[in-house]
Amino acid sequence: MKKMNRRGFLKSLAALSGTALLPMPLLAKDSIVTSVVTRPNGEKVDISNWKMSGAHWGAFRAKVEANRVTEILPFEFDQHPTDILDGTLGVIYSPSRVRYPMIRLDWYKNHHKSDTSQRGDNRFVRVGWDEALDLLYQELERVQRNHGPWALHTANVGWRSVGNVHSCGNHMLRAIAMHGNSVGTAGDYSTGAGQVILPYILGSTEVYSQGTSWPLILDNSKVIIFWANDPVKNLQVGWNTETHEAYEYLEKLRDKVRDKDIQVICIDPVKSKTQNYLECDHQFINPLTDVAFMLAIAHTLYTEDLYDKEFLDMYALGFDEFTPYLMGKTEDMVEKTPEWAAPICGIDADRIRELARLMANNRTQLVFGWAIQRQQHGEQPYWMGAIIASMLGQIGLPGGGISYSHHYSSVGVPASGASMPGAFPLNLDTGRKPKYDNSDYQGYSSVIPVARFVDCLLEPGKKINFNGQEVTLPPFKMAVFSGSNQWHRHQDRNRMKKAYRNIETVVSVDYNWTATCRFADIVLPACTPYERNDLDAYGSYSNRGVIAMHKLVDPLYQSKSDFDIWREFSRRMNRHLEYSRQMDEMQWVEQIYEDCRAENLKKDFYMPPFAEFWQKGYVLFPEGDNWVRHADFREDPEVNALGTPSGFIEISSRKIASYGYEDCKGHPIWMEKIERSHGGPGSDKYPLWLQSVHPDTRLHSQTCESEARREVYTVQGREPCYIGPEDAKARGIKDGDLVRVYNDRGQLLAGAVISDNFPPGVIRIQEGAWYGPTGPEIGAIDTYGDPNTVSLDVGTSSLAQGPSANTCIVEIEKFTGKAPAVTAFGGPKYVNPDGSPETAESYSS
Ligand SMILES: Nc1nc2c(c(=O)[nH]1)N[C@H]1C(S)=C(S)[C@@H](COP(=O)(O)OP(=O)(O)OC[C@H]3O[C@@H](n4cnc5c(=O)[nH]c(N)nc54)[C@H](O)[C@@H]3O)O[C@H]1N2
Ligand SMILES: Nc1nc2c(c(=O)[nH]1)N[C@H]1C(S)=C(S)[C@@H](COP(=O)(O)OP(=O)(O)OC[C@H]3O[C@@H](n4cnc5c(=O)[nH]c(N)nc54)[C@H](O)[C@@H]3O)O[C@H]1N2
Ligand SMILES: [Mo]
């Protein structure tokens, strides 16, 4: 049996000692955690009667009294719970809940011929479930009959809630697949550029790969570079219910930094939460200029003979095609010296040399975050990172090489090796056909890069490059969103407003009245994950266990689970039995659990019978063995060849070169950006870089609806805009002032927070702030502070076509005059079909 070294287990074994004589041979694997926990105020509370559930931000216990959740505390196992959990109650009891099926006023009157310029005025008519589902069904019939699969867009790559039975995108896709085909999406907003470029260079996406185990990094690294990376902030959430186990290792890293065992450097325009937590070195860099800096690092390694020739010979291809560019013998004919890079990246030439030598003379682990590829030419810094790591020659060694994932979902925590539960199927069962079995896309593409949806509406029929292929943008007539908040995640609101005038019908299924609902025509109220029964994997990469998600309360208002919504939809074509496989919610929960249990029994991992699991709320598996990324490749590059075209690391890529793209060539190059602060294009008019990083306080737009939680971080009821003291002073802005942030694309109101973490020329508004314009007109000011009101909507390059949210420059001023009220929250304006305000009496259904 494997050793268990977790504090949670130790605690529990002590608690267990009284029952140690009972015959429970496998109990230790699924150890018991004490049922008495401590409230934040120090009070002890017995949670044995509390229910269990989970979210991206952690597993939790909920106290339920008279069908109301009254208190939430972190799951006993979680040693590093996050404050985001405090927003959970406010999600359930938010004034922004979608209460009833709603139809946009003018769509209610004119259906697909409605006046689409009214979208966003937030006037909606309340209807019953049957009417809403009939309208949705008839609209899909019309689109399939009169047009075809190219006219329908289904998008499902958002952060839908955890829970494998109710995964809402799966339900939407399965039900719609029964009816007809549609245009789907490739990629995601997280790693749009990274997941396309890295398979050419390192043979896998890397961004979603398990990384070298933290204990080995802590034991072997001498230098750790967190490059555009803020793990202390970003590990608060995970793709499955998060365990927060990685924080245990960050604590140890902090000790090692203090003891000078490991030198950590954060290369980042701002002093991140991680840098503040570790009290480690900070290397400022001008935003969007990392590639210039990296080329100069490579130049130093090359010219000072600090690079590992044997490693390059044995494991990499194409170095000789890259060095002429580095040395200024080809293309721009400029040698990429530190002196060349210094004015671009804002780092002194000597300091660049010093950093290159530091990396070369020590066991160095490079750890990249993802924001650096969420910008124009985002492919390039990832490719250059791989080249530097190859020149250092430490790929495949413990504590050396490169990672693109250690800030995500507890990557680096040794995995248990157990199997995780499956999910409700998103595809049709084998052999079944859709009602409209039409695969004729009339020359349009059946899959688009996810972030190019708005382009389809503005430039239908346009041919764009995408990863060696040509994509023809379909002229959508209808789109259905579920579990993704398009009007948070996508860039450039005013461009979106314009584009949305060109689509006939938009459907949003959500539990909260996001801007995606406000700009939709048919809105269906899902219930929250806390109003249905489910189960989830505990840990995304650690496979720590399985947790129960007990239904805490009945669905509020007229909301229904996504399962029920789409089953009722499929009833309209008499396929509801096939849809559900004649199983109800609890039967699905049990079936998925039992399948997982059978799998794990084969692997010698014990899971108790379902009833016992459900009652107890969880199963835990012990931590597995340490592991080194790419160690097998290093050991034998022939047998364990990479998934690249050559099987080796590709410093230059003939494949990419063969595409002939101007903005992604056969090796990385420094390219100036469309717009850039710190002396870059456009900076005389808009001198400030607006970074829209992932929120410390939320998961994207989720929990922004929680009023209690917003109290904690908003400024005058608006989203904070972080700014350094110099920039604030130069503009007469004081901490707590209302500010207007603007550029040629749009304008928003936010609340100034002055912080020393921000150098001149850099401001931050966290993504996910709810969009609340004063009206439907293009250019209307956003009253709450959504950074995507002003962000840039272009693809990263012809290769990946990922989103470029972080390429964004703005100006900011103190807002004087009378501030418009925040319109982002609180749901729709309920109106009667004649447009008059709805009252309780006027509604009959
Ligand atoms: N400016 C800027 N923009 C960005 C980013 C950035 O860094 N800067 N980051 C991008 C990235 S990486 C990402 S991943 C995206 C995130 O974009 P999204 O994934 O769209 O963001 P969320 O706010 O998590 O939206 C999830 C939505 O699903 C709903 N939902 C949750 N559970 C359920 C359910 O069970 N049923 C139904 N029907 N609905 C449910 C929630 O209420 C919410 O509205 O944003 C992208 N946008
Ligand atoms: N709390 C919380 N955690 C999350 C999420 C969340 O919403 N909330 N979302 C999750 C999701 S979906 C994702 S995709 C990941 C996102 O993970 P990332 O994309 O890695 O995270 P960000 O927070 O956007 O940015 C990380 C750091 O990159 C720096 N940076 C930005 N641009 C540059 C640049 O040009 N050069 C350099 N050197 N540094 C730069 C920023 O200053 C910031 O410190 O986070 C996940 N974790
Ligand atoms: Mo993401």
XYZ file of N, CA and C in Angstrom, residues 599-697:
297
model
N -13.834 0.015 -13.098
C -12.516 0.321 -13.673
C -11.434 0.293 -12.605
N -11.743 0.929 -11.480
C -10.735 1.056 -10.436
C -10.468 -0.249 -9.703
N -11.491 -1.089 -9.625
C -11.250 -2.405 -8.998
C -10.192 -3.167 -9.786
N -10.257 -3.035 -11.135
C -9.264 -3.703 -11.982
C -7.850 -3.217 -11.677
N -7.775 -1.957 -11.264
C -6.453 -1.378 -10.982
C -6.099 -1.477 -9.505
N -6.924 -2.165 -8.734
C -6.670 -2.316 -7.307
C -6.886 -1.023 -6.513
N -7.768 -0.157 -6.994
C -8.189 0.991 -6.187
C -9.596 0.695 -5.688
N -9.761 0.781 -4.411
C -11.053 0.423 -3.828
C -12.004 1.624 -3.793
N -13.242 1.371 -4.224
C -14.313 2.354 -4.045
C -15.488 1.620 -3.397
N -16.092 2.209 -2.380
C -17.194 1.510 -1.701
C -18.427 1.444 -2.610
N -19.401 0.617 -2.250
C -20.657 0.605 -3.007
C -21.275 2.004 -3.037
N -22.115 2.242 -4.043
C -22.629 3.590 -4.289
C -23.274 4.221 -3.056
N -24.143 3.465 -2.391
C -24.911 4.058 -1.276
C -23.970 4.593 -0.195
N -22.907 3.867 0.028
C -21.960 4.286 1.066
C -21.234 5.571 0.628
N -20.819 5.577 -0.638
C -20.164 6.779 -1.194
C -21.080 7.995 -1.081
N -22.321 7.797 -1.477
C -23.263 8.921 -1.535
C -23.498 9.499 -0.148
N -23.559 8.597 0.813
C -23.828 9.027 2.179
C -22.613 9.782 2.736
N -21.453 9.245 2.440
C -20.238 9.846 2.986
C -19.792 11.087 2.196
N -20.020 11.052 0.904
C -19.758 12.242 0.094
C -18.467 12.229 -0.702
N -17.603 11.267 -0.466
C -16.339 11.292 -1.214
C -15.614 9.947 -1.143
N -14.716 9.750 -2.093
C -13.718 8.677 -2.064
C -12.393 9.368 -2.362
N -11.339 9.019 -1.623
C -10.029 9.612 -1.898
C -9.011 8.521 -2.217
N -8.115 8.833 -3.119
C -7.028 7.899 -3.452
C -5.693 8.514 -3.034
N -4.720 7.665 -2.693
C -3.428 8.213 -2.249
C -2.610 8.785 -3.406
N -1.700 9.672 -3.033
C -0.811 10.298 -4.013
C 0.068 9.233 -4.676
N 0.324 9.396 -5.964
C 1.123 8.414 -6.693
C 2.601 8.758 -6.712
N 3.292 8.224 -7.695
C 4.744 8.395 -7.761
C 5.133 9.688 -8.456
N 6.313 10.158 -8.128
C 6.868 11.335 -8.797
C 7.201 11.011 -10.243
N 7.265 12.033 -11.048
C 7.357 11.841 -12.481
C 8.044 13.040 -13.114
N 8.814 12.817 -14.157
C 9.518 13.920 -14.837
C 9.033 14.028 -16.278
N 8.569 15.209 -16.639
C 8.095 15.417 -18.011
C 9.246 15.230 -18.999
N 8.993 14.473 -20.062
C 9.950 14.239 -21.155
C 11.170 13.418 -20.750
N 11.139 12.802 -19.556
C 12.285 11.966 -19.150
C 12.430 10.775 -20.094
N 11.304 10.227 -20.525
C 11.366 9.058 -21.419
C 11.983 9.438 -22.761
N 11.642 10.596 -23.248
C 12.226 11.091 -24.508
C 13.729 11.286 -24.345
N 14.121 11.847 -23.216
C 15.541 12.079 -22.977
C 16.287 10.746 -22.906
N 15.636 9.767 -22.319
C 16.282 8.464 -22.164
C 16.477 7.784 -23.515
N 15.456 7.856 -24.361
C 15.580 7.217 -25.668
C 14.719 7.941 -26.704
N 15.328 8.897 -27.407
C 14.543 9.723 -28.331
C 14.027 8.959 -29.557
N 14.545 7.777 -29.795
C 14.047 7.000 -30.941
C 12.790 6.239 -30.522
N 12.929 5.497 -29.433
C 11.793 4.690 -28.961
C 10.660 5.601 -28.467
N 11.024 6.638 -27.731
C 10.008 7.542 -27.172
C 9.969 8.851 -27.948
N 9.910 8.732 -29.264
C 9.925 9.927 -30.118
C 8.768 10.858 -29.759
N 8.979 12.156 -29.931
C 7.909 13.135 -29.710
C 6.887 13.046 -30.835
N 5.738 13.652 -30.616
C 4.686 13.642 -31.640
C 4.861 14.712 -32.716
N 6.061 15.283 -32.844
C 6.307 16.273 -33.903
C 6.487 15.541 -35.232
N 6.433 16.254 -36.367
C 6.628 15.584 -37.658
C 7.920 14.754 -37.696
N 9.000 15.244 -37.093
C 10.276 14.517 -37.141
C 10.471 13.579 -35.960
N 9.676 13.740 -34.913
C 9.895 12.981 -33.678
C 10.846 13.681 -32.723
N 11.520 14.729 -33.208
C 12.457 15.497 -32.374
C 11.855 16.864 -32.045
N 12.517 17.591 -31.132
C 12.119 18.985 -30.881
C 12.409 19.773 -32.151
N 11.479 20.556 -32.603
C 11.692 21.288 -33.852
C 11.971 22.772 -33.578
N 13.254 23.117 -33.629
C 13.684 24.510 -33.436
C 13.175 25.340 -34.621
N 13.272 24.739 -35.826
C 12.623 25.295 -37.013
C 11.639 24.241 -37.495
N 10.547 24.687 -38.092
C 9.534 23.730 -38.539
C 9.314 23.864 -40.038
N 9.690 22.824 -40.765
C 9.459 22.856 -42.225
C 7.970 22.860 -42.515
N 7.235 22.156 -41.656
C 5.786 22.064 -41.854
C 5.152 23.464 -41.767
N 5.489 24.180 -40.692
C 4.904 25.522 -40.549
C 5.407 26.424 -41.684
N 6.702 26.309 -42.019
C 7.241 27.124 -43.118
C 6.470 26.862 -44.411
N 6.051 25.602 -44.604
C 5.374 25.237 -45.850
C 4.010 25.914 -45.994
N 3.447 26.399 -44.874
C 2.153 27.087 -44.966
C 2.309 28.480 -45.580
N 3.516 29.025 -45.500
C 3.777 30.334 -46.106
C 3.114 31.511 -45.390
N 2.885 31.398 -44.086
C 2.224 32.498 -43.362
C 3.210 33.633 -43.088
N 2.746 34.857 -43.287
C 3.556 36.035 -42.970
C 3.729 36.200 -41.466
N 2.685 35.807 -40.700
C 2.690 36.083 -39.265
C 3.035 34.857 -38.419
N 3.496 33.796 -39.055
C 4.036 32.647 -38.314
C 4.914 31.867 -39.282
N 6.193 32.145 -39.220
C 7.129 31.587 -40.196
C 7.750 30.288 -39.695
N 8.771 29.828 -40.387
C 9.377 28.526 -40.061
C 10.218 28.486 -38.804
N 10.478 29.624 -38.214
C 11.113 29.678 -36.884
C 10.603 30.944 -36.220
N 10.767 31.074 -34.904
C 10.218 32.263 -34.239
C 10.923 33.532 -34.703
N 10.184 34.591 -34.827
C 10.786 35.893 -35.106
C 10.094 36.966 -34.260
N 10.803 38.044 -34.066
C 10.205 39.195 -33.365
C 9.383 39.987 -34.367
N 8.120 40.200 -34.039
C 7.248 41.013 -34.886
C 6.624 42.114 -34.029
N 6.598 43.316 -34.556
C 5.937 44.422 -33.857
C 4.426 44.137 -33.837
N 3.731 44.680 -32.834
C 2.297 44.417 -32.670
C 1.463 45.535 -33.302
N 0.199 45.214 -33.578
C -0.729 46.228 -34.112
C -0.717 47.461 -33.220
N -0.730 47.200 -31.907
C -0.682 48.303 -30.952
C 0.093 47.831 -29.733
N 0.807 48.762 -29.110
C 1.648 48.373 -27.978
C 2.012 49.621 -27.180
N 2.051 49.486 -25.866
C 2.433 50.595 -24.993
C 3.960 50.746 -25.011
N 4.511 51.517 -24.102
C 5.962 51.647 -23.924
C 6.681 51.938 -25.238
N 6.140 52.923 -25.966
C 6.798 53.367 -27.191
C 6.391 52.614 -28.442
N 5.530 51.627 -28.309
C 5.090 50.860 -29.475
C 4.029 51.597 -30.272
N 3.539 50.980 -31.352
C 2.552 51.627 -32.217
C 1.298 52.066 -31.458
N 0.893 53.299 -31.673
C -0.340 53.808 -31.062
C -0.152 54.371 -29.674
N 1.061 54.233 -29.108
C 1.223 54.591 -27.693
C 1.254 56.097 -27.456
N 1.438 56.889 -28.528
C 1.371 58.336 -28.278
C -0.054 58.760 -27.949
N -1.033 58.094 -28.572
C -2.430 58.424 -28.285
C -2.943 57.651 -27.054
N -2.624 56.372 -26.992
C -3.077 55.517 -25.882
C -1.862 54.886 -25.210
N -1.308 55.562 -24.198
C -0.015 55.158 -23.655
C -0.062 53.987 -22.666
N -1.246 53.538 -22.273
C -1.310 52.526 -21.204
C -1.675 51.155 -21.757
N -0.942 50.143 -21.319
C -1.307 48.758 -21.641
C -2.374 48.315 -20.647
N -3.499 47.841 -21.164
C -4.524 47.263 -20.290
C -4.378 45.758 -20.325
N -3.942 45.195 -19.207
C -3.914 43.725 -19.134
C -5.206 43.276 -18.471
N -5.827 42.248 -19.043
C -7.083 41.740 -18.478
C -6.826 40.299 -18.058
N -6.098 40.171 -16.954
C -5.717 38.835 -16.470
C -6.909 38.163 -15.805
N -6.699 36.936 -15.403
C -7.774 36.178 -14.757
C -7.953 36.636 -13.321
N -9.200 36.762 -12.890
C -9.456 37.410 -11.616
C -8.980 36.620 -10.402
N -8.416 37.374 -9.467
C -8.045 36.811 -8.175
C -9.309 36.509 -7.376
N -10.376 37.236 -7.696
C -11.579 37.244 -6.871
C -12.699 36.347 -7.380
